[in-house]
Amino acid sequence: MIASYYKSPNNDFTVVQGDCIDLLSRFNFGFDMVFADPPYFLSGGGISCQSGKVVCVDKGEWDKPTTIDDMDAFNLKWLSACRDHMKDNATIWISGTHHNIFSVQQQLLKLGFKILNVIIWAKTNPPPNISCRYFTHSTEFIIWARKHQKVAHYFNYDLMKRLNGNKQMTDVWQLPAIAPWEKTCGKHPTQKPLSLLSRLILASTEPKAWILDPFNGSGTTGIAASILGRRYLGIEKEESFLAMSKARREEIENVTIRHNYLGRLAKANIILPSDSCFVADSIAPYYGVPWI
């Protein structure tokens, strides 16, 4: 039995503390989807602009640059651990920049994944380039891959098409970076916006699906999963980030806040406006699993 750091009242959101490679080796359970935001290894003393101020981009020791061989070995280990806990028809999404994403892609191929798409997330509000010596960094990559080459995966093509004006949605997504209303419980240095995670979840899972995030961070994947009627397990080393995740999940126990989040997603064209009330009111209680 693995002790949970926090579990929501209806058991749809669980976070545990520890290293994902170690913890995943200690239970046997299959997930429908994995989202991972692993270290980008870019905290090498650079600077950026935040709220009009020059700030250091160093995010912590876990994000310090490393050797190519060490990066490849790390990515191979955590991807292998996640793959062992993916259902045969499951898919995985991994975010990154040029600092780490090419290493991730190579390890996916080594492990037998089939790469489905490489999403380009074009941020509508990127920070300016302080040095003025190269183009402003305004994009991140998100690789989408399935576990097996020849086992079909789930894709809600019809919903994505409807959200895109009844046209096929492309692999370039224009979405804003994290907004102030998403930081009410604290700030994480690499927090992803709720709109981005919600689109990934809606595109690749059905209601009540189990979702894993091996690098939980501030818990955005889990918050999106909860308000969209999915179930979630997050793994995180840092207690401060676990506490932030717990606070965020407790926050959406407030029905008004949950409806407000869904309304923002509808306004951002992530969910259909006609679905927002239905999604908020149709989340039934879920039951935990024996390994937590």
PDB file of C-alpha atoms in Angstrom:
ATOM      1  CA  MET A   1       0.000   0.000   0.000  1.00  0.00           C
ATOM      2  CA  ILE A   2       1.265   3.465  -0.925  1.00  0.00           C
ATOM      3  CA  ALA A   3       0.158   6.222   1.439  1.00  0.00           C
ATOM      4  CA  SER A   4      -1.463   9.204  -0.246  1.00  0.00           C
ATOM      5  CA  TYR A   5      -0.494  12.758   0.633  1.00  0.00           C
ATOM      6  CA  TYR A   6      -4.023  13.856  -0.161  1.00  0.00           C
ATOM      7  CA  LYS A   7      -7.165  12.303  -1.570  1.00  0.00           C
ATOM      8  CA  SER A   8     -10.263  14.279  -2.524  1.00  0.00           C
ATOM      9  CA  PRO A   9     -13.578  13.547  -0.777  1.00  0.00           C
ATOM     10  CA  ASN A  10     -14.959  11.656  -3.807  1.00  0.00           C
ATOM     11  CA  ASN A  11     -11.624   9.886  -4.510  1.00  0.00           C
ATOM     12  CA  ASP A  12     -11.221  11.379  -7.991  1.00  0.00           C
ATOM     13  CA  PHE A  13      -7.963  13.198  -7.163  1.00  0.00           C
ATOM     14  CA  THR A  14      -5.011  11.609  -5.380  1.00  0.00           C
ATOM     15  CA  VAL A  15      -1.464  12.883  -4.952  1.00  0.00           C
ATOM     16  CA  VAL A  16       1.437  10.956  -3.460  1.00  0.00           C
ATOM     17  CA  GLN A  17       4.889  12.124  -2.450  1.00  0.00           C
ATOM     18  CA  GLY A  18       8.009  10.565  -3.885  1.00  0.00           C
ATOM     19  CA  ASP A  19      10.039   9.805  -6.969  1.00  0.00           C
ATOM     20  CA  CYS A  20       7.874   8.638  -9.874  1.00  0.00           C
ATOM     21  CA  ILE A  21      10.316   5.932 -10.996  1.00  0.00           C
ATOM     22  CA  ASP A  22      10.392   4.399  -7.525  1.00  0.00           C
ATOM     23  CA  LEU A  23       6.677   4.691  -6.768  1.00  0.00           C
ATOM     24  CA  LEU A  24       5.510   3.375 -10.129  1.00  0.00           C
ATOM     25  CA  SER A  25       7.532   0.218  -9.554  1.00  0.00           C
ATOM     26  CA  ARG A  26       5.528  -0.504  -6.398  1.00  0.00           C
ATOM     27  CA  PHE A  27       2.027  -1.029  -7.764  1.00  0.00           C
ATOM     28  CA  ASN A  28       0.197  -2.613 -10.667  1.00  0.00           C
ATOM     29  CA  PHE A  29      -2.438  -0.403 -12.268  1.00  0.00           C
ATOM     30  CA  GLY A  30      -3.186   0.775 -15.807  1.00  0.00           C
ATOM     31  CA  PHE A  31      -3.900   4.364 -16.853  1.00  0.00           C
ATOM     32  CA  ASP A  32      -5.844   5.616 -19.858  1.00  0.00           C
ATOM     33  CA  MET A  33      -3.678   8.701 -20.323  1.00  0.00           C
ATOM     34  CA  VAL A  34      -0.419  10.145 -19.053  1.00  0.00           C
ATOM     35  CA  PHE A  35       0.584  13.785 -19.101  1.00  0.00           C
ATOM     36  CA  ALA A  36       4.163  14.616 -18.185  1.00  0.00           C
ATOM     37  CA  ASP A  37       5.894  17.958 -17.809  1.00  0.00           C
ATOM     38  CA  PRO A  38       9.410  16.709 -17.013  1.00  0.00           C
ATOM     39  CA  PRO A  39      12.415  18.938 -16.255  1.00  0.00           C
ATOM     40  CA  TYR A  40      13.464  21.000 -19.259  1.00  0.00           C
ATOM     41  CA  PHE A  41      17.029  21.327 -17.928  1.00  0.00           C
ATOM     42  CA  LEU A  42      17.182  25.015 -18.835  1.00  0.00           C
ATOM     43  CA  SER A  43      17.913  26.701 -15.482  1.00  0.00           C
ATOM     44  CA  GLY A  44      21.453  27.736 -16.262  1.00  0.00           C
ATOM     45  CA  GLY A  45      21.481  31.292 -14.921  1.00  0.00           C
ATOM     46  CA  GLY A  46      19.548  33.026 -17.698  1.00  0.00           C
ATOM     47  CA  ILE A  47      17.071  35.880 -17.322  1.00  0.00           C
ATOM     48  CA  SER A  48      13.546  36.579 -18.479  1.00  0.00           C
ATOM     49  CA  CYS A  49      10.785  39.145 -18.052  1.00  0.00           C
ATOM     50  CA  GLN A  50       7.855  38.589 -15.712  1.00  0.00           C
ATOM     51  CA  SER A  51       5.189  41.175 -14.961  1.00  0.00           C
ATOM     52  CA  GLY A  52       7.442  43.841 -16.425  1.00  0.00           C
ATOM     53  CA  LYS A  53      10.432  42.885 -14.256  1.00  0.00           C
ATOM     54  CA  VAL A  54      13.688  41.136 -15.106  1.00  0.00           C
ATOM     55  CA  VAL A  55      13.841  37.805 -13.255  1.00  0.00           C
ATOM     56  CA  CYS A  56      16.173  34.823 -13.133  1.00  0.00           C
ATOM     57  CA  VAL A  57      14.835  31.754 -14.926  1.00  0.00           C
ATOM     58  CA  ASP A  58      16.421  29.296 -12.462  1.00  0.00           C
ATOM     59  CA  LYS A  59      13.589  27.112 -11.205  1.00  0.00           C
ATOM     60  CA  GLY A  60      15.479  24.799  -8.854  1.00  0.00           C
ATOM     61  CA  GLU A  61      18.140  22.136  -8.700  1.00  0.00           C
ATOM     62  CA  TRP A  62      15.826  19.681 -10.473  1.00  0.00           C
ATOM     63  CA  ASP A  63      15.960  21.858 -13.616  1.00  0.00           C
ATOM     64  CA  LYS A  64      19.723  22.465 -13.835  1.00  0.00           C
ATOM     65  CA  PRO A  65      21.391  21.609 -17.176  1.00  0.00           C
ATOM     66  CA  THR A  66      22.971  18.155 -17.386  1.00  0.00           C
ATOM     67  CA  THR A  67      24.910  16.092 -19.891  1.00  0.00           C
ATOM     68  CA  ILE A  68      23.199  14.690 -22.961  1.00  0.00           C
ATOM     69  CA  ASP A  69      23.817  11.124 -21.775  1.00  0.00           C
ATOM     70  CA  ASP A  70      22.348  11.821 -18.333  1.00  0.00           C
ATOM     71  CA  MET A  71      19.310  13.522 -19.867  1.00  0.00           C
ATOM     72  CA  ASP A  72      18.707  10.576 -22.181  1.00  0.00           C
ATOM     73  CA  ALA A  73      19.069   8.092 -19.307  1.00  0.00           C
ATOM     74  CA  PHE A  74      16.652  10.042 -17.103  1.00  0.00           C
ATOM     75  CA  ASN A  75      14.043  10.348 -19.849  1.00  0.00           C
ATOM     76  CA  LEU A  76      14.332   6.669 -20.709  1.00  0.00           C
ATOM     77  CA  LYS A  77      13.793   5.643 -17.074  1.00  0.00           C
ATOM     78  CA  TRP A  78      10.687   7.678 -16.342  1.00  0.00           C
ATOM     79  CA  LEU A  79       9.123   6.978 -19.740  1.00  0.00           C
ATOM     80  CA  SER A  80       9.696   3.254 -19.274  1.00  0.00           C
ATOM     81  CA  ALA A  81       8.124   3.404 -15.803  1.00  0.00           C
ATOM     82  CA  CYS A  82       5.068   5.200 -17.188  1.00  0.00           C
ATOM     83  CA  ARG A  83       4.750   2.838 -20.147  1.00  0.00           C
ATOM     84  CA  ASP A  84       4.546  -0.134 -17.788  1.00  0.00           C
ATOM     85  CA  HIS A  85       1.400   1.416 -16.282  1.00  0.00           C
ATOM     86  CA  MET A  86      -0.374   2.449 -19.471  1.00  0.00           C
ATOM     87  CA  LYS A  87      -3.268   0.418 -20.816  1.00  0.00           C
ATOM     88  CA  ASP A  88      -2.664  -1.034 -24.262  1.00  0.00           C
ATOM     89  CA  ASN A  89      -4.770   1.680 -25.934  1.00  0.00           C
ATOM     90  CA  ALA A  90      -3.460   4.520 -23.745  1.00  0.00           C
ATOM     91  CA  THR A  91      -1.662   7.636 -24.928  1.00  0.00           C
ATOM     92  CA  ILE A  92       0.933   9.930 -23.388  1.00  0.00           C
ATOM     93  CA  TRP A  93       1.509  13.673 -23.762  1.00  0.00           C
ATOM     94  CA  ILE A  94       4.927  15.177 -22.928  1.00  0.00           C
ATOM     95  CA  SER A  95       5.648  18.897 -22.920  1.00  0.00           C
ATOM     96  CA  GLY A  96       9.017  20.481 -23.525  1.00  0.00           C
ATOM     97  CA  THR A  97      11.202  22.963 -25.347  1.00  0.00           C
ATOM     98  CA  HIS A  98      14.274  22.441 -27.506  1.00  0.00           C
ATOM     99  CA  HIS A  99      16.230  21.869 -24.290  1.00  0.00           C
ATOM    100  CA  ASN A 100      14.707  18.426 -23.672  1.00  0.00           C
ATOM    101  CA  ILE A 101      12.076  17.481 -26.226  1.00  0.00           C
ATOM    102  CA  PHE A 102      14.405  15.888 -28.786  1.00  0.00           C
ATOM    103  CA  SER A 103      15.795  13.584 -26.113  1.00  0.00           C
ATOM    104  CA  VAL A 104      12.223  12.644 -25.123  1.00  0.00           C
ATOM    105  CA  GLN A 105      11.354  11.871 -28.733  1.00  0.00           C
ATOM    106  CA  GLN A 106      14.310   9.518 -29.121  1.00  0.00           C
ATOM    107  CA  GLN A 107      13.474   7.606 -25.943  1.00  0.00           C
ATOM    108  CA  LEU A 108       9.842   7.211 -27.017  1.00  0.00           C
ATOM    109  CA  LEU A 109      11.007   5.552 -30.223  1.00  0.00           C
ATOM    110  CA  LYS A 110      13.396   3.269 -28.324  1.00  0.00           C
ATOM    111  CA  LEU A 111      10.524   2.062 -26.148  1.00  0.00           C
ATOM    112  CA  GLY A 112       8.233   1.268 -29.088  1.00  0.00           C
ATOM    113  CA  PHE A 113       5.785   4.159 -28.824  1.00  0.00           C
ATOM    114  CA  LYS A 114       4.092   5.482 -31.955  1.00  0.00           C
ATOM    115  CA  ILE A 115       4.292   9.271 -32.166  1.00  0.00           C
ATOM    116  CA  LEU A 116       0.914  10.646 -33.254  1.00  0.00           C
ATOM    117  CA  ASN A 117       1.465  14.393 -33.270  1.00  0.00           C
ATOM    118  CA  VAL A 118       3.826  17.085 -32.082  1.00  0.00           C
ATOM    119  CA  ILE A 119       1.621  19.929 -30.920  1.00  0.00           C
ATOM    120  CA  ILE A 120       3.051  23.431 -31.135  1.00  0.00           C
ATOM    121  CA  TRP A 121       1.638  25.503 -28.301  1.00  0.00           C
ATOM    122  CA  ALA A 122       1.894  29.109 -29.500  1.00  0.00           C
ATOM    123  CA  LYS A 123       1.478  31.332 -26.455  1.00  0.00           C
ATOM    124  CA  THR A 124      -0.646  34.390 -27.097  1.00  0.00           C
ATOM    125  CA  ASN A 125       1.059  36.338 -24.284  1.00  0.00           C
ATOM    126  CA  PRO A 126       4.754  35.315 -24.201  1.00  0.00           C
ATOM    127  CA  PRO A 127       7.290  37.318 -22.165  1.00  0.00           C
ATOM    128  CA  PRO A 128       9.516  39.615 -24.237  1.00  0.00           C
ATOM    129  CA  ASN A 129      13.082  38.721 -25.133  1.00  0.00           C
ATOM    130  CA  ILE A 130      15.343  40.733 -22.815  1.00  0.00           C
ATOM    131  CA  SER A 131      18.600  40.359 -24.753  1.00  0.00           C
ATOM    132  CA  CYS A 132      17.104  41.322 -28.149  1.00  0.00           C
ATOM    133  CA  ARG A 133      19.647  39.026 -29.787  1.00  0.00           C
ATOM    134  CA  TYR A 134      17.219  36.387 -31.090  1.00  0.00           C
ATOM    135  CA  PHE A 135      13.518  35.816 -31.686  1.00  0.00           C
ATOM    136  CA  THR A 136      11.167  35.864 -28.732  1.00  0.00           C
ATOM    137  CA  HIS A 137      10.522  32.399 -27.303  1.00  0.00           C
ATOM    138  CA  SER A 138       6.776  31.959 -27.626  1.00  0.00           C
ATOM    139  CA  THR A 139       6.201  28.246 -28.177  1.00  0.00           C
ATOM    140  CA  GLU A 140       6.475  24.897 -26.465  1.00  0.00           C
ATOM    141  CA  PHE A 141       6.190  21.421 -27.963  1.00  0.00           C
ATOM    142  CA  ILE A 142       3.861  18.687 -26.736  1.00  0.00           C
ATOM    143  CA  ILE A 143       4.480  15.206 -28.109  1.00  0.00           C
ATOM    144  CA  TRP A 144       1.446  12.929 -28.288  1.00  0.00           C
ATOM    145  CA  ALA A 145       2.213   9.214 -28.585  1.00  0.00           C
ATOM    146  CA  ARG A 146       0.415   5.934 -28.093  1.00  0.00           C
ATOM    147  CA  LYS A 147       1.803   2.879 -26.336  1.00  0.00           C
ATOM    148  CA  HIS A 148       1.776   0.476 -29.277  1.00  0.00           C
ATOM    149  CA  GLN A 149       2.400   0.890 -32.970  1.00  0.00           C
ATOM    150  CA  LYS A 150      -0.697  -1.064 -34.018  1.00  0.00           C
ATOM    151  CA  VAL A 151      -3.180  -0.757 -31.149  1.00  0.00           C
ATOM    152  CA  ALA A 152      -5.780   1.932 -31.820  1.00  0.00           C
ATOM    153  CA  HIS A 153      -5.996   4.855 -29.404  1.00  0.00           C
ATOM    154  CA  TYR A 154      -8.952   7.018 -28.370  1.00  0.00           C
ATOM    155  CA  PHE A 155      -9.312  10.413 -30.057  1.00  0.00           C
ATOM    156  CA  ASN A 156     -12.380  12.630 -29.725  1.00  0.00           C
ATOM    157  CA  TYR A 157     -12.044  13.911 -33.279  1.00  0.00           C
ATOM    158  CA  ASP A 158     -15.628  15.141 -33.509  1.00  0.00           C
ATOM    159  CA  LEU A 159     -15.353  17.368 -30.428  1.00  0.00           C
ATOM    160  CA  MET A 160     -12.038  18.856 -31.536  1.00  0.00           C
ATOM    161  CA  LYS A 161     -13.554  19.596 -34.946  1.00  0.00           C
ATOM    162  CA  ARG A 162     -16.640  21.248 -33.445  1.00  0.00           C
ATOM    163  CA  LEU A 163     -14.449  23.388 -31.195  1.00  0.00           C
ATOM    164  CA  ASN A 164     -12.570  24.521 -34.297  1.00  0.00           C
ATOM    165  CA  GLY A 165     -15.530  25.895 -36.230  1.00  0.00           C
ATOM    166  CA  ASN A 166     -16.347  22.476 -37.719  1.00  0.00           C
ATOM    167  CA  LYS A 167     -12.903  22.269 -39.338  1.00  0.00           C
ATOM    168  CA  GLN A 168     -10.167  19.771 -38.558  1.00  0.00           C
ATOM    169  CA  MET A 169      -8.099  21.053 -35.655  1.00  0.00           C
ATOM    170  CA  THR A 170      -4.438  21.495 -36.557  1.00  0.00           C
ATOM    171  CA  ASP A 171      -1.344  20.768 -34.478  1.00  0.00           C
ATOM    172  CA  VAL A 172      -0.739  24.476 -33.804  1.00  0.00           C
ATOM    173  CA  TRP A 173      -2.686  25.700 -30.766  1.00  0.00           C
ATOM    174  CA  GLN A 174      -2.870  29.363 -29.854  1.00  0.00           C
ATOM    175  CA  LEU A 175      -3.529  29.444 -26.123  1.00  0.00           C
ATOM    176  CA  PRO A 176      -2.456  31.898 -23.423  1.00  0.00           C
ATOM    177  CA  ALA A 177       0.123  31.122 -20.774  1.00  0.00           C
ATOM    178  CA  ILE A 178      -0.841  30.865 -17.115  1.00  0.00           C
ATOM    179  CA  ALA A 179      -3.328  33.532 -15.947  1.00  0.00           C
ATOM    180  CA  PRO A 180      -3.500  35.275 -12.527  1.00  0.00           C
ATOM    181  CA  TRP A 181      -6.795  33.554 -11.642  1.00  0.00           C
ATOM    182  CA  GLU A 182      -4.963  30.193 -11.774  1.00  0.00           C
ATOM    183  CA  LYS A 183      -2.488  31.237  -9.062  1.00  0.00           C
ATOM    184  CA  THR A 184      -4.893  31.769  -6.174  1.00  0.00           C
ATOM    185  CA  CYS A 185      -3.282  28.960  -4.140  1.00  0.00           C
ATOM    186  CA  GLY A 186       0.350  29.831  -4.884  1.00  0.00           C
ATOM    187  CA  LYS A 187       2.815  30.006  -7.717  1.00  0.00           C
ATOM    188  CA  HIS A 188       4.714  27.192  -9.429  1.00  0.00           C
ATOM    189  CA  PRO A 189       7.641  28.091 -11.730  1.00  0.00           C
ATOM    190  CA  THR A 190       6.489  25.846 -14.583  1.00  0.00           C
ATOM    191  CA  GLN A 191       2.717  25.811 -14.068  1.00  0.00           C
ATOM    192  CA  LYS A 192       0.713  24.988 -17.184  1.00  0.00           C
ATOM    193  CA  PRO A 193      -2.626  26.667 -17.953  1.00  0.00           C
ATOM    194  CA  LEU A 194      -5.859  24.860 -17.241  1.00  0.00           C
ATOM    195  CA  SER A 195      -7.004  25.482 -20.815  1.00  0.00           C
ATOM    196  CA  LEU A 196      -4.094  23.494 -22.250  1.00  0.00           C
ATOM    197  CA  LEU A 197      -4.529  20.462 -19.983  1.00  0.00           C
ATOM    198  CA  SER A 198      -8.290  20.463 -20.467  1.00  0.00           C
ATOM    199  CA  ARG A 199      -7.922  20.260 -24.233  1.00  0.00           C
ATOM    200  CA  LEU A 200      -5.445  17.370 -23.971  1.00  0.00           C
ATOM    201  CA  ILE A 201      -7.760  15.470 -21.641  1.00  0.00           C
ATOM    202  CA  LEU A 202     -10.891  16.031 -23.713  1.00  0.00           C
ATOM    203  CA  ALA A 203      -9.095  15.042 -26.910  1.00  0.00           C
ATOM    204  CA  SER A 204      -7.709  11.745 -25.648  1.00  0.00           C
ATOM    205  CA  THR A 205      -9.914  10.373 -22.853  1.00  0.00           C
ATOM    206  CA  GLU A 206     -13.492   9.453 -22.115  1.00  0.00           C
ATOM    207  CA  PRO A 207     -15.343  10.368 -18.888  1.00  0.00           C
ATOM    208  CA  LYS A 208     -14.141   8.473 -15.793  1.00  0.00           C
ATOM    209  CA  ALA A 209     -10.762   7.713 -17.412  1.00  0.00           C
ATOM    210  CA  TRP A 210      -7.719   7.385 -15.148  1.00  0.00           C
ATOM    211  CA  ILE A 211      -4.971   9.939 -15.753  1.00  0.00           C
ATOM    212  CA  LEU A 212      -1.399   9.870 -14.439  1.00  0.00           C
ATOM    213  CA  ASP A 213       0.980  12.804 -14.048  1.00  0.00           C
ATOM    214  CA  PRO A 214       4.423  11.624 -12.853  1.00  0.00           C
ATOM    215  CA  PHE A 215       5.575  15.241 -12.330  1.00  0.00           C
ATOM    216  CA  ASN A 216       2.498  16.614 -10.583  1.00  0.00           C
ATOM    217  CA  GLY A 217       3.847  20.120  -9.876  1.00  0.00           C
ATOM    218  CA  SER A 218       0.955  22.393  -8.958  1.00  0.00           C
ATOM    219  CA  GLY A 219      -1.619  19.761  -9.899  1.00  0.00           C
ATOM    220  CA  THR A 220      -3.114  21.428 -12.980  1.00  0.00           C
ATOM    221  CA  THR A 221      -3.567  18.061 -14.713  1.00  0.00           C
ATOM    222  CA  GLY A 222      -5.569  16.838 -11.747  1.00  0.00           C
ATOM    223  CA  ILE A 223      -7.685  19.968 -11.498  1.00  0.00           C
ATOM    224  CA  ALA A 224      -8.578  19.661 -15.183  1.00  0.00           C
ATOM    225  CA  ALA A 225      -9.326  15.976 -14.710  1.00  0.00           C
ATOM    226  CA  SER A 226     -11.625  16.641 -11.756  1.00  0.00           C
ATOM    227  CA  ILE A 227     -13.711  19.363 -13.359  1.00  0.00           C
ATOM    228  CA  LEU A 228     -14.052  17.285 -16.535  1.00  0.00           C
ATOM    229  CA  GLY A 229     -15.170  14.089 -14.819  1.00  0.00           C
ATOM    230  CA  ARG A 230     -11.945  12.081 -15.000  1.00  0.00           C
ATOM    231  CA  ARG A 231      -9.871  10.474 -12.214  1.00  0.00           C
ATOM    232  CA  TYR A 232      -6.307  11.388 -11.356  1.00  0.00           C
ATOM    233  CA  LEU A 233      -3.085  10.275  -9.709  1.00  0.00           C
ATOM    234  CA  GLY A 234      -0.218  12.740  -9.363  1.00  0.00           C
ATOM    235  CA  ILE A 235       3.297  12.007  -8.129  1.00  0.00           C
ATOM    236  CA  GLU A 236       5.468  14.802  -6.736  1.00  0.00           C
ATOM    237  CA  LYS A 237       8.665  15.059  -4.682  1.00  0.00           C
ATOM    238  CA  GLU A 238       8.265  18.568  -3.258  1.00  0.00           C
ATOM    239  CA  GLU A 239       5.897  18.926  -0.314  1.00  0.00           C
ATOM    240  CA  SER A 240       5.250  22.609  -1.034  1.00  0.00           C
ATOM    241  CA  PHE A 241       3.878  21.701  -4.464  1.00  0.00           C
ATOM    242  CA  LEU A 242       1.793  18.894  -2.980  1.00  0.00           C
ATOM    243  CA  ALA A 243       0.294  21.375  -0.520  1.00  0.00           C
ATOM    244  CA  MET A 244      -0.505  23.718  -3.409  1.00  0.00           C
ATOM    245  CA  SER A 245      -2.189  20.870  -5.298  1.00  0.00           C
ATOM    246  CA  LYS A 246      -4.263  19.963  -2.259  1.00  0.00           C
ATOM    247  CA  ALA A 247      -5.368  23.572  -1.814  1.00  0.00           C
ATOM    248  CA  ARG A 248      -6.330  23.839  -5.491  1.00  0.00           C
ATOM    249  CA  ARG A 249      -8.406  20.667  -5.354  1.00  0.00           C
ATOM    250  CA  GLU A 250     -10.128  21.821  -2.147  1.00  0.00           C
ATOM    251  CA  GLU A 251     -10.849  25.140  -3.845  1.00  0.00           C
ATOM    252  CA  ILE A 252     -12.977  23.537  -6.562  1.00  0.00           C
ATOM    253  CA  GLU A 253     -15.157  21.825  -3.959  1.00  0.00           C
ATOM    254  CA  ASN A 254     -16.822  25.230  -4.078  1.00  0.00           C
ATOM    255  CA  VAL A 255     -19.447  24.807  -6.803  1.00  0.00           C
ATOM    256  CA  THR A 256     -19.297  28.484  -7.745  1.00  0.00           C
ATOM    257  CA  ILE A 257     -15.541  28.311  -8.352  1.00  0.00           C
ATOM    258  CA  ARG A 258     -15.880  25.086 -10.344  1.00  0.00           C
ATOM    259  CA  HIS A 259     -18.570  26.621 -12.552  1.00  0.00           C
ATOM    260  CA  ASN A 260     -16.420  29.723 -12.967  1.00  0.00           C
ATOM    261  CA  TYR A 261     -13.524  27.584 -14.200  1.00  0.00           C
ATOM    262  CA  LEU A 262     -15.784  25.810 -16.666  1.00  0.00           C
ATOM    263  CA  GLY A 263     -17.127  29.131 -17.861  1.00  0.00           C
ATOM    264  CA  ARG A 264     -13.584  30.343 -18.520  1.00  0.00           C
ATOM    265  CA  LEU A 265     -12.847  27.160 -20.465  1.00  0.00           C
ATOM    266  CA  ALA A 266     -15.968  27.687 -22.558  1.00  0.00           C
ATOM    267  CA  LYS A 267     -14.974  31.299 -23.225  1.00  0.00           C
ATOM    268  CA  ALA A 268     -11.510  30.109 -24.296  1.00  0.00           C
ATOM    269  CA  ASN A 269     -13.154  27.638 -26.710  1.00  0.00           C
ATOM    270  CA  ILE A 270     -11.834  24.596 -24.822  1.00  0.00           C
ATOM    271  CA  ILE A 271     -15.266  23.171 -24.083  1.00  0.00           C
ATOM    272  CA  LEU A 272     -18.561  23.885 -25.810  1.00  0.00           C
ATOM    273  CA  PRO A 273     -20.610  26.515 -23.933  1.00  0.00           C
ATOM    274  CA  SER A 274     -23.628  24.207 -24.049  1.00  0.00           C
ATOM    275  CA  ASP A 275     -21.586  21.530 -22.242  1.00  0.00           C
ATOM    276  CA  SER A 276     -20.251  23.616 -19.348  1.00  0.00           C
ATOM    277  CA  CYS A 277     -23.216  23.210 -16.989  1.00  0.00           C
ATOM    278  CA  PHE A 278     -23.643  19.568 -17.947  1.00  0.00           C
ATOM    279  CA  VAL A 279     -20.018  18.779 -17.142  1.00  0.00           C
ATOM    280  CA  ALA A 280     -20.160  20.585 -13.811  1.00  0.00           C
ATOM    281  CA  ASP A 281     -23.337  18.837 -12.677  1.00  0.00           C
ATOM    282  CA  SER A 282     -22.651  15.325 -13.918  1.00  0.00           C
ATOM    283  CA  ILE A 283     -19.522  14.380 -11.964  1.00  0.00           C
ATOM    284  CA  ALA A 284     -20.573  11.338  -9.952  1.00  0.00           C
ATOM    285  CA  PRO A 285     -18.604   9.973  -6.975  1.00  0.00           C
ATOM    286  CA  TYR A 286     -15.685   7.739  -7.862  1.00  0.00           C
ATOM    287  CA  TYR A 287     -14.142   4.975  -5.874  1.00  0.00           C
ATOM    288  CA  GLY A 288     -10.477   4.572  -5.029  1.00  0.00           C
ATOM    289  CA  VAL A 289      -8.207   1.728  -6.036  1.00  0.00           C
ATOM    290  CA  PRO A 290      -6.496  -0.717  -3.657  1.00  0.00           C
ATOM    291  CA  TRP A 291      -2.903   0.451  -4.141  1.00  0.00           C
ATOM    292  CA  ILE A 292      -3.525   3.900  -2.613  1.00  0.00           C
TER     293      ILE A 292
END
